[in-house]
CSV table of C-alpha atoms in Angstrom, one decimal:
chain,number,residue,atom,x,y,z
A,1,UNK,CA,112.3,93.5,84.9
A,2,UNK,CA,115.3,93.3,87.2
A,3,UNK,CA,117.9,94.7,85.0
A,4,UNK,CA,119.4,98.1,85.1
A,5,UNK,CA,121.1,100.2,82.4
A,6,UNK,CA,124.9,100.5,82.4
A,7,UNK,CA,126.0,103.8,83.9
A,8,UNK,CA,128.8,105.7,82.2
A,9,UNK,CA,130.6,108.9,83.2
A,10,UNK,CA,131.6,110.9,80.1
A,11,UNK,CA,134.0,113.6,81.1
A,12,UNK,CA,137.1,115.7,80.3
A,13,UNK,CA,140.0,116.3,82.7
A,14,UNK,CA,142.6,119.0,82.4
A,15,UNK,CA,142.5,122.3,80.7
A,16,UNK,CA,141.3,121.5,77.1
A,17,UNK,CA,137.7,122.6,76.4
A,18,UNK,CA,137.0,120.9,73.1
A,19,UNK,CA,133.8,119.0,74.1
A,20,UNK,CA,132.2,118.2,70.8
A,21,UNK,CA,133.6,114.7,70.9
A,22,UNK,CA,132.4,113.9,74.4
A,23,UNK,CA,128.9,115.2,73.5
A,24,UNK,CA,128.7,113.0,70.4
A,25,UNK,CA,129.8,109.9,72.4
A,26,UNK,CA,127.4,110.7,75.2
A,27,UNK,CA,124.6,110.7,72.6
A,28,UNK,CA,125.8,107.4,71.1
A,29,UNK,CA,125.7,105.8,74.5
A,30,UNK,CA,122.3,107.2,75.4
A,31,UNK,CA,120.9,105.9,72.1
A,32,UNK,CA,122.2,102.5,73.0
A,33,UNK,CA,120.2,102.5,76.2
A,34,UNK,CA,122.9,103.5,78.7
A,35,UNK,CA,122.6,106.1,81.4
A,36,UNK,CA,125.2,108.8,80.8
A,37,UNK,CA,126.4,111.2,83.5
A,38,UNK,CA,127.8,114.0,81.4
A,39,UNK,CA,130.1,116.7,82.7
A,40,UNK,CA,131.5,119.9,81.2
A,41,UNK,CA,135.2,119.9,80.5
A,42,UNK,CA,137.9,121.1,83.0
A,43,UNK,CA,137.1,118.5,85.7
A,44,UNK,CA,139.7,117.9,88.3
A,45,UNK,CA,140.7,114.3,89.1
A,46,UNK,CA,139.2,114.7,92.5
A,47,UNK,CA,135.9,115.6,90.9
A,48,UNK,CA,136.0,112.6,88.7
A,49,UNK,CA,136.6,110.3,91.6
A,50,UNK,CA,133.7,111.9,93.6
A,51,UNK,CA,131.4,111.6,90.6
A,52,UNK,CA,132.3,108.0,89.9
A,53,UNK,CA,131.6,107.1,93.6
A,54,UNK,CA,128.3,109.0,94.1
A,55,UNK,CA,126.9,108.0,90.7
A,56,UNK,CA,128.0,104.4,91.0
A,57,UNK,CA,129.2,104.3,87.4
A,58,UNK,CA,130.5,101.2,85.7
A,59,UNK,CA,132.7,102.9,83.1
A,60,UNK,CA,134.5,106.3,82.8
A,61,UNK,CA,135.1,107.7,79.4
A,62,UNK,CA,137.7,110.4,79.2
A,63,UNK,CA,137.8,112.5,76.1
A,64,UNK,CA,141.2,114.0,75.4
A,65,UNK,CA,142.2,116.0,72.4
A,66,UNK,CA,145.1,118.1,73.6
A,67,UNK,CA,147.4,116.0,75.8
A,68,UNK,CA,145.1,115.6,78.8
A,69,UNK,CA,145.5,111.9,78.4
A,70,UNK,CA,148.9,112.4,80.1
A,71,UNK,CA,147.2,112.8,83.5
A,72,UNK,CA,145.0,109.7,83.0
A,73,UNK,CA,147.6,107.6,84.9
A,74,UNK,CA,147.0,109.9,87.9
A,75,UNK,CA,143.3,109.3,87.6
A,76,UNK,CA,143.9,105.5,87.5
A,77,UNK,CA,145.9,105.5,90.7
A,78,UNK,CA,143.4,107.8,92.5
A,79,UNK,CA,140.6,105.4,91.4
A,80,UNK,CA,142.5,102.5,93.0
A,81,UNK,CA,143.1,104.4,96.3
A,82,UNK,CA,139.4,105.3,96.4
A,83,UNK,CA,138.6,101.6,96.2
A,84,UNK,CA,137.0,102.1,92.7
A,85,UNK,CA,139.3,99.7,90.9
A,86,UNK,CA,136.4,97.8,89.4
A,87,UNK,CA,135.4,100.9,87.3
A,88,UNK,CA,136.6,100.5,83.7
A,89,UNK,CA,138.3,103.5,82.1
A,90,UNK,CA,138.4,104.2,78.4
A,91,UNK,CA,140.1,107.1,76.6
A,92,UNK,CA,138.9,108.6,73.4
A,93,UNK,CA,140.4,111.3,71.1
A,94,UNK,CA,144.0,112.0,70.2
A,95,UNK,CA,146.6,109.8,71.8
A,96,UNK,CA,149.9,109.4,70.0
A,97,UNK,CA,150.8,105.8,69.2
A,98,UNK,CA,153.9,105.8,71.3
A,99,UNK,CA,151.9,106.7,74.4
A,100,UNK,CA,149.3,103.9,74.2
A,101,UNK,CA,151.6,101.7,76.1
A,102,UNK,CA,151.8,104.1,79.0
A,103,UNK,CA,148.0,104.3,79.3
A,104,UNK,CA,147.5,100.5,79.0
A,105,UNK,CA,150.1,99.9,81.7
A,106,UNK,CA,148.3,102.3,83.9
A,107,UNK,CA,145.1,100.2,83.6
A,108,UNK,CA,143.2,102.0,80.8
A,109,UNK,CA,140.9,99.3,79.2
A,110,UNK,CA,140.7,100.8,75.7
A,111,UNK,CA,141.8,103.7,73.6
A,112,UNK,CA,139.5,105.0,70.9
A,113,UNK,CA,141.3,106.9,68.2
A,114,UNK,CA,139.9,109.1,65.4
A,115,UNK,CA,137.6,107.1,63.0
A,116,UNK,CA,136.4,104.7,65.6
A,117,UNK,CA,132.8,103.7,64.8
A,118,UNK,CA,129.8,104.1,67.0
A,119,UNK,CA,129.3,100.3,67.0
A,120,UNK,CA,132.8,99.7,68.2
A,121,UNK,CA,132.5,102.2,71.1
A,122,UNK,CA,129.1,100.8,72.1
A,123,UNK,CA,130.2,97.2,72.0
A,124,UNK,CA,133.3,97.8,74.0
A,125,UNK,CA,131.6,100.0,76.6
A,126,UNK,CA,128.8,97.5,77.0
A,127,UNK,CA,131.2,94.6,77.6
A,128,UNK,CA,133.3,96.6,80.1
A,129,UNK,CA,130.2,97.9,81.8
A,130,UNK,CA,128.7,94.5,82.1
A,131,UNK,CA,131.9,93.2,83.6
A,132,UNK,CA,132.1,96.0,86.2
A,133,UNK,CA,128.5,95.5,87.1
A,134,UNK,CA,129.0,91.7,87.6
A,135,UNK,CA,132.1,92.4,89.7
A,136,UNK,CA,130.1,94.7,91.9
A,137,UNK,CA,127.3,92.2,92.3
A,138,UNK,CA,129.7,89.3,93.1
A,139,UNK,CA,131.8,91.4,95.4
A,140,UNK,CA,129.4,93.7,97.1
A,141,UNK,CA,126.2,91.7,97.4
A,142,UNK,CA,126.0,92.2,101.1
A,143,UNK,CA,122.9,94.1,101.7
B,1,UNK,CA,126.1,76.6,107.2
B,2,UNK,CA,129.3,78.3,108.4
B,3,UNK,CA,129.4,80.2,105.1
B,4,UNK,CA,125.8,81.4,105.7
B,5,UNK,CA,126.7,82.7,109.1
B,6,UNK,CA,129.7,84.4,107.7
B,7,UNK,CA,127.5,85.9,105.0
B,8,UNK,CA,124.9,87.2,107.3
B,9,UNK,CA,127.6,88.7,109.5
B,10,UNK,CA,129.0,90.4,106.5
B,11,UNK,CA,125.6,91.7,105.6
B,12,UNK,CA,125.1,93.2,109.0
B,13,UNK,CA,128.5,94.9,108.9
B,14,UNK,CA,127.7,96.3,105.4
B,15,UNK,CA,124.4,97.6,106.5
B,16,UNK,CA,126.0,99.3,109.5
B,17,UNK,CA,128.6,100.9,107.3
B,18,UNK,CA,125.8,102.2,105.0
B,19,UNK,CA,123.9,103.6,107.9
B,20,UNK,CA,127.0,105.3,109.3
B,21,UNK,CA,127.5,107.2,106.1
B,22,UNK,CA,129.7,105.2,103.7
B,23,UNK,CA,129.2,107.1,100.4
B,24,UNK,CA,130.3,104.3,98.0
B,25,UNK,CA,127.9,101.9,99.7
B,26,UNK,CA,125.1,104.4,99.6
B,27,UNK,CA,125.7,104.8,95.9
B,28,UNK,CA,125.6,101.1,95.3
B,29,UNK,CA,122.5,100.7,97.5
B,30,UNK,CA,120.7,103.3,95.2
B,31,UNK,CA,121.7,101.3,92.1
B,32,UNK,CA,120.3,98.2,93.8
B,33,UNK,CA,117.0,99.9,94.6
B,34,UNK,CA,116.8,101.2,91.0
B,35,UNK,CA,117.4,97.7,89.7
B,36,UNK,CA,114.5,96.3,91.8
B,37,UNK,CA,113.7,92.7,92.7
B,38,UNK,CA,113.8,90.8,95.9
B,39,UNK,CA,117.2,92.0,97.1
B,40,UNK,CA,116.0,95.6,96.6
B,41,UNK,CA,112.8,95.0,98.4
B,42,UNK,CA,114.7,93.4,101.3
B,43,UNK,CA,117.1,96.4,101.5
B,44,UNK,CA,114.2,98.8,101.4
B,45,UNK,CA,112.6,96.9,104.2
B,46,UNK,CA,115.7,96.9,106.4
B,47,UNK,CA,116.4,100.6,106.1
B,48,UNK,CA,112.8,101.8,106.5
B,49,UNK,CA,113.2,101.7,110.3
B,50,UNK,CA,116.1,104.2,110.1
B,51,UNK,CA,114.3,106.5,107.7
B,52,UNK,CA,111.8,109.3,108.1
B,53,UNK,CA,113.9,112.0,109.8
B,54,UNK,CA,115.2,114.0,106.8
B,55,UNK,CA,113.5,117.1,105.6
B,56,UNK,CA,112.7,116.6,101.9
B,57,UNK,CA,112.5,119.8,99.8
B,58,UNK,CA,111.0,119.2,96.4
B,59,UNK,CA,111.7,121.4,93.3
B,60,UNK,CA,109.5,121.1,90.3
B,61,UNK,CA,108.8,123.2,87.3
B,62,UNK,CA,109.0,123.4,83.5
B,63,UNK,CA,112.2,122.3,81.6
B,64,UNK,CA,114.7,125.0,81.5
B,65,UNK,CA,113.1,127.1,84.3
B,66,UNK,CA,116.3,126.9,86.2
B,67,UNK,CA,115.6,124.3,88.9
B,68,UNK,CA,119.1,122.8,88.9
B,69,UNK,CA,120.8,126.2,89.0
B,70,UNK,CA,118.6,127.4,91.8
B,71,UNK,CA,119.3,124.2,93.8
B,72,UNK,CA,123.0,124.9,93.2
B,73,UNK,CA,122.6,128.3,94.8
B,74,UNK,CA,120.6,126.9,97.7
B,75,UNK,CA,123.1,124.2,98.4
B,76,UNK,CA,125.8,126.8,98.5
B,77,UNK,CA,123.9,128.8,101.0
B,78,UNK,CA,123.1,125.8,103.2
B,79,UNK,CA,126.8,124.8,103.1
B,80,UNK,CA,127.7,128.3,104.2
B,81,UNK,CA,125.4,127.6,107.2
B,82,UNK,CA,127.2,124.4,107.9
B,83,UNK,CA,124.4,122.1,106.8
B,84,UNK,CA,125.0,118.7,105.1
B,85,UNK,CA,122.8,118.3,101.9
B,86,UNK,CA,121.9,115.6,99.5
B,87,UNK,CA,120.4,116.2,96.1
B,88,UNK,CA,118.5,113.7,94.1
B,89,UNK,CA,118.1,115.0,90.5
B,90,UNK,CA,115.7,113.1,88.2
B,91,UNK,CA,116.1,113.4,84.4
B,92,UNK,CA,114.0,111.7,81.8
B,93,UNK,CA,115.0,108.4,80.1
B,94,UNK,CA,114.7,108.1,76.3
B,95,UNK,CA,111.3,106.5,75.4
B,96,UNK,CA,113.1,105.0,72.4
B,97,UNK,CA,116.4,103.5,73.7
B,98,UNK,CA,115.8,103.6,77.5
B,99,UNK,CA,119.1,105.5,77.8
B,100,UNK,CA,119.5,108.9,79.3
B,101,UNK,CA,121.9,111.8,79.5
B,102,UNK,CA,121.8,113.0,83.1
B,103,UNK,CA,122.9,116.6,83.1
B,104,UNK,CA,121.3,118.2,86.1
B,105,UNK,CA,124.5,118.0,88.1
B,106,UNK,CA,126.5,120.0,85.6
B,107,UNK,CA,124.8,123.0,87.2
B,108,UNK,CA,126.0,121.9,90.6
B,109,UNK,CA,129.6,121.4,89.6
B,110,UNK,CA,131.1,123.5,92.3
B,111,UNK,CA,129.9,121.0,95.0
B,112,UNK,CA,131.3,117.9,93.3
B,113,UNK,CA,134.2,117.4,95.6
B,114,UNK,CA,132.5,118.6,98.8
B,115,UNK,CA,132.2,115.5,101.1
B,116,UNK,CA,129.2,117.2,102.8
B,117,UNK,CA,127.2,117.3,99.6
B,118,UNK,CA,125.9,114.1,98.0
B,119,UNK,CA,124.4,114.4,94.5
B,120,UNK,CA,122.9,111.5,92.6
B,121,UNK,CA,121.4,111.7,89.1
B,122,UNK,CA,118.4,109.4,88.7
B,123,UNK,CA,116.9,108.5,85.4
B,124,UNK,CA,113.0,108.3,85.3
B,125,UNK,CA,113.2,105.0,83.4
B,126,UNK,CA,109.8,105.4,81.8
B,127,UNK,CA,108.0,106.3,85.0
B,128,UNK,CA,105.5,109.1,84.5
B,129,UNK,CA,104.8,111.6,87.3
B,130,UNK,CA,108.1,113.5,87.3
B,131,UNK,CA,110.1,111.1,89.4
B,132,UNK,CA,111.2,107.4,89.2
B,133,UNK,CA,109.6,104.3,90.6
B,134,UNK,CA,112.5,103.8,93.0
B,135,UNK,CA,112.6,107.4,94.3
B,136,UNK,CA,110.6,106.7,97.6
B,137,UNK,CA,113.0,104.1,98.7
B,138,UNK,CA,116.0,106.1,97.4
B,139,UNK,CA,114.9,108.9,99.7
B,140,UNK,CA,114.7,106.5,102.6
B,141,UNK,CA,118.2,105.1,102.1
B,142,UNK,CA,119.7,108.6,101.7
B,143,UNK,CA,117.8,109.6,104.9
B,144,UNK,CA,118.9,106.5,106.7
B,145,UNK,CA,122.5,107.1,105.7
B,146,UNK,CA,122.5,110.3,107.7
B,147,UNK,CA,121.6,113.1,105.3
B,148,UNK,CA,119.3,115.5,107.2
B,149,UNK,CA,118.3,117.6,104.2
B,150,UNK,CA,117.3,116.0,100.9
B,151,UNK,CA,116.6,118.2,97.9
B,152,UNK,CA,114.5,116.4,95.3
B,153,UNK,CA,114.5,117.7,91.8
B,154,UNK,CA,111.8,116.4,89.4
B,155,UNK,CA,112.2,116.1,85.6
B,156,UNK,CA,111.1,119.2,83.8
B,157,UNK,CA,107.4,119.0,84.4
B,158,UNK,CA,104.3,119.8,82.4
B,159,UNK,CA,101.1,120.6,84.2
B,160,UNK,CA,100.2,117.3,85.9
B,161,UNK,CA,103.3,115.8,87.4
B,162,UNK,CA,102.3,116.1,91.0
B,163,UNK,CA,103.7,112.9,92.4
B,164,UNK,CA,106.2,115.0,94.4
B,165,UNK,CA,103.3,116.1,96.6
B,166,UNK,CA,103.4,112.8,98.5
B,167,UNK,CA,107.2,112.7,98.9
B,168,UNK,CA,108.4,116.2,99.6
B,169,UNK,CA,107.7,118.0,102.9
B,170,UNK,CA,108.0,121.4,101.1
B,171,UNK,CA,107.2,121.8,97.5
B,172,UNK,CA,108.8,124.6,95.5
B,173,UNK,CA,107.3,125.2,92.1
B,174,UNK,CA,109.8,127.0,89.8
B,175,UNK,CA,108.4,129.2,87.0
B,176,UNK,CA,110.2,131.1,84.3
B,177,UNK,CA,108.9,134.2,82.4
B,178,UNK,CA,107.7,134.1,78.8
B,179,UNK,CA,105.9,130.8,78.7
B,180,UNK,CA,102.2,131.6,79.0
B,181,UNK,CA,99.5,134.0,79.9
B,182,UNK,CA,97.2,134.4,82.9
B,183,UNK,CA,94.9,131.6,81.7
B,184,UNK,CA,97.8,129.1,82.1
B,185,UNK,CA,98.2,130.3,85.7
B,186,UNK,CA,94.6,129.4,86.7
B,187,UNK,CA,94.6,125.9,85.2
B,188,UNK,CA,94.7,123.0,87.6
B,189,UNK,CA,97.9,121.1,88.2
B,190,UNK,CA,101.4,121.7,89.3
B,191,UNK,CA,100.9,125.3,90.5
B,192,UNK,CA,98.3,124.1,93.0
B,193,UNK,CA,100.7,121.9,94.9
B,194,UNK,CA,103.4,124.6,95.6
B,195,UNK,CA,104.1,125.7,99.1
B,196,UNK,CA,106.4,128.3,97.6
B,197,UNK,CA,106.1,129.7,94.1
B,198,UNK,CA,109.4,130.9,92.6
B,199,UNK,CA,109.7,133.2,89.6
B,200,UNK,CA,113.2,132.4,88.4
B,201,UNK,CA,115.2,134.5,85.9
B,202,UNK,CA,113.8,137.6,87.5
B,203,UNK,CA,116.4,139.6,85.7
B,204,UNK,CA,114.5,139.0,82.5
B,205,UNK,CA,111.9,141.5,81.2
B,206,UNK,CA,108.7,139.5,81.4
B,207,UNK,CA,109.3,138.3,85.0
B,208,UNK,CA,107.3,141.2,86.6
B,209,UNK,CA,104.2,140.3,84.7
B,210,UNK,CA,104.6,136.7,85.7
B,211,UNK,CA,104.7,137.7,89.3
B,212,UNK,CA,101.5,139.7,88.8
B,213,UNK,CA,99.8,136.7,87.1
B,214,UNK,CA,100.7,134.4,89.9
B,215,UNK,CA,99.5,137.0,92.5
B,216,UNK,CA,96.1,137.3,90.7
B,217,UNK,CA,95.9,133.5,90.5
B,218,UNK,CA,96.3,133.3,94.3
B,219,UNK,CA,93.6,136.0,94.7
B,220,UNK,CA,91.1,133.6,93.2
B,221,UNK,CA,91.8,130.8,95.7
B,222,UNK,CA,90.0,129.9,98.8
B,223,UNK,CA,91.3,131.7,101.8
B,224,UNK,CA,93.4,128.9,103.3
B,225,UNK,CA,95.4,128.5,100.1
B,226,UNK,CA,95.8,132.2,99.4
B,227,UNK,CA,98.9,132.9,101.4
B,228,UNK,CA,101.5,131.2,99.2
B,229,UNK,CA,104.7,133.1,99.1
B,230,UNK,CA,105.9,134.2,95.6
B,231,UNK,CA,109.6,134.8,95.4
B,232,UNK,CA,111.5,136.4,92.5
B,233,UNK,CA,114.9,134.8,92.0
B,234,UNK,CA,117.8,134.8,89.6
B,235,UNK,CA,120.1,131.9,90.0
B,236,UNK,CA,122.7,133.4,87.7
B,237,UNK,CA,122.6,136.9,89.3
B,238,UNK,CA,122.3,135.4,92.8
B,239,UNK,CA,119.1,137.3,93.6
B,240,UNK,CA,116.4,136.1,96.0
B,241,UNK,CA,118.2,133.0,97.2
B,242,UNK,CA,118.4,134.2,100.8
B,243,UNK,CA,114.7,134.9,100.8
B,244,UNK,CA,113.9,131.5,99.3
B,245,UNK,CA,116.0,129.9,102.0
B,246,UNK,CA,114.3,131.9,104.8
B,247,UNK,CA,110.9,131.0,103.4
B,248,UNK,CA,111.7,127.3,103.3
B,249,UNK,CA,113.0,127.4,106.8
B,250,UNK,CA,109.8,129.2,108.0
B,251,UNK,CA,107.6,126.6,106.4
B,252,UNK,CA,109.6,123.8,107.9
B,253,UNK,CA,109.3,125.3,111.4
B,254,UNK,CA,105.5,125.4,110.9
B,255,UNK,CA,105.2,121.8,109.8
B,256,UNK,CA,104.4,120.8,113.4
B,257,UNK,CA,105.3,117.8,115.4
B,258,UNK,CA,102.9,115.2,113.9
B,259,UNK,CA,103.8,115.8,110.3
B,260,UNK,CA,106.6,113.3,110.1
B,261,UNK,CA,104.3,110.5,111.2
B,262,UNK,CA,101.6,111.6,108.8
B,263,UNK,CA,104.1,111.9,106.0
B,264,UNK,CA,105.5,108.5,106.6
B,265,UNK,CA,102.0,107.0,106.7
B,266,UNK,CA,101.2,108.7,103.3
B,267,UNK,CA,104.4,107.4,101.8
B,268,UNK,CA,103.8,104.0,103.0
B,269,UNK,CA,100.4,104.0,101.4
B,270,UNK,CA,101.8,105.4,98.1
B,271,UNK,CA,104.6,102.8,98.1
B,272,UNK,CA,102.0,100.1,98.6
B,273,UNK,CA,99.9,101.4,95.8
B,274,UNK,CA,102.8,101.6,93.4
B,275,UNK,CA,104.1,98.1,94.3
B,276,UNK,CA,100.6,96.7,93.8
B,277,UNK,CA,100.3,98.3,90.4
B,278,UNK,CA,103.7,97.0,89.5
B,279,UNK,CA,102.8,93.5,90.6
B,280,UNK,CA,99.5,93.7,88.8
B,281,UNK,CA,101.2,94.7,85.6
B,282,UNK,CA,103.7,91.8,86.0
B,283,UNK,CA,100.8,89.3,86.6
B,284,UNK,CA,99.0,90.6,83.6
B,285,UNK,CA,101.9,89.6,81.4
B,286,UNK,CA,101.9,86.2,83.0
B,287,UNK,CA,98.3,85.3,82.0
B,288,UNK,CA,98.1,82.5,79.5
B,289,UNK,CA,97.8,84.0,76.0
B,290,UNK,CA,95.2,81.4,75.1
B,291,UNK,CA,92.9,82.6,77.9
B,292,UNK,CA,93.3,86.2,76.7
B,293,UNK,CA,92.5,85.1,73.1
B,294,UNK,CA,89.3,83.5,74.4
B,295,UNK,CA,88.2,86.6,76.3
B,296,UNK,CA,89.0,88.8,73.2
B,297,UNK,CA,86.9,86.4,71.1
B,298,UNK,CA,83.9,86.8,73.4
B,299,UNK,CA,84.5,90.6,73.4
B,300,UNK,CA,84.6,90.7,69.6
B,301,UNK,CA,81.4,88.7,69.3
B,302,UNK,CA,79.5,90.9,71.8
B,303,UNK,CA,79.1,88.1,74.3
B,304,UNK,CA,80.6,90.1,77.1
B,305,UNK,CA,81.2,93.9,77.6
B,306,UNK,CA,84.5,95.6,78.0
B,307,UNK,CA,83.9,96.0,81.7
B,308,UNK,CA,83.1,92.2,82.0
B,309,UNK,CA,86.3,91.3,80.2
B,310,UNK,CA,88.3,93.5,82.5
B,311,UNK,CA,86.7,91.9,85.5
B,312,UNK,CA,87.6,88.4,84.2
B,313,UNK,CA,91.2,89.5,83.6
B,314,UNK,CA,91.4,90.9,87.1
B,315,UNK,CA,90.2,87.6,88.5
B,316,UNK,CA,92.8,85.7,86.5
B,317,UNK,CA,95.5,87.9,88.0
B,318,UNK,CA,94.4,87.2,91.5
B,319,UNK,CA,93.7,83.4,91.0
B,320,UNK,CA,97.1,82.8,89.5
B,321,UNK,CA,98.5,80.7,92.2
């Protein structure tokens, strides 16, 4: 009775408009019982922060197919300054091998490359989401 | 003991922060209310004293009629007038997985980073009636957090999702051309609850005849329900939005002084009913399965009637403790 679905923001930042991937992943997560807040592409980082805050999401999934992952570190630092460090961030799409390190160091929890299975995505997002939710309950249980 | 004091002090500070408009806390409070349980009930109780001031404008209508796009236009207009606006947009949950894709706010993207606009997507989570079970207390917490205007968008409705009646001060029913004939228009249901009827997508060919159908529907009504404004709008072409805004303002001015008290009383009653139903369903699941088997056995053998059996079950729910 007292459980609530994991909430995930599926979005694209930057100027690339290839949104097929993000739609497919949004449907995967929906079919696994999560509540997905879906945005069209071309979001600013400011928008993503605002969305994450207002929608109280547990995980942010950023789809990147054409170098938009390069601005994910900026998103990570903005999340921290907005006091949303508990929100897990995953990146999916095309990220060259030699740039994984840069994203991991910035705090990205997971990178899903081409060929990642639905099961793998769902399992990982569920774990990350559950973790973020637990953190919020432990930390913010003040009402 | 000291820890407890510390804890209750913390709780007071957090509640104060919530009431003074902390957006992150408001968002978390909504999640808590959606989750339900004792903590949620306590929070709902604590904030209820600070709620009841906001004007709630409800938007309902068929899927794809343009409710979200229309709300986007209205929010823009209200922001131009310097108002602060919150939007609660309800979308359906999957009956199969329980999951949802909440996409209403994609139509309201231009307001995402505006700190004077708060938008929250709410999944219906299996609740029928066009809203979600937590919506009444979500309205209260948004209200208590200092948002004076709350726009409430239902899921795309069919003909009988009229729950919004009890929660919204002004009900806007959004229609789109090309969906039915004049018989549809005189059926009972969602059209009856509108304080304003909107014909959206008025740039499309069949919209004039829809306006006519709605007009002749109103002709058939008793005199006090005849004068419902019908407004033709186009969210994409930005037509009729000013008129919609003006109409809503007029209605809100005519609501009178006592209406807030009456509305709160109605909501209180509705909340109590829903909570009781919820509790009843919960208790129903708790009944010893052997007892139910026994009742079913008597029912199968014609010893008791269906009505008797239901009566016995009701008593079992009550006598539980």
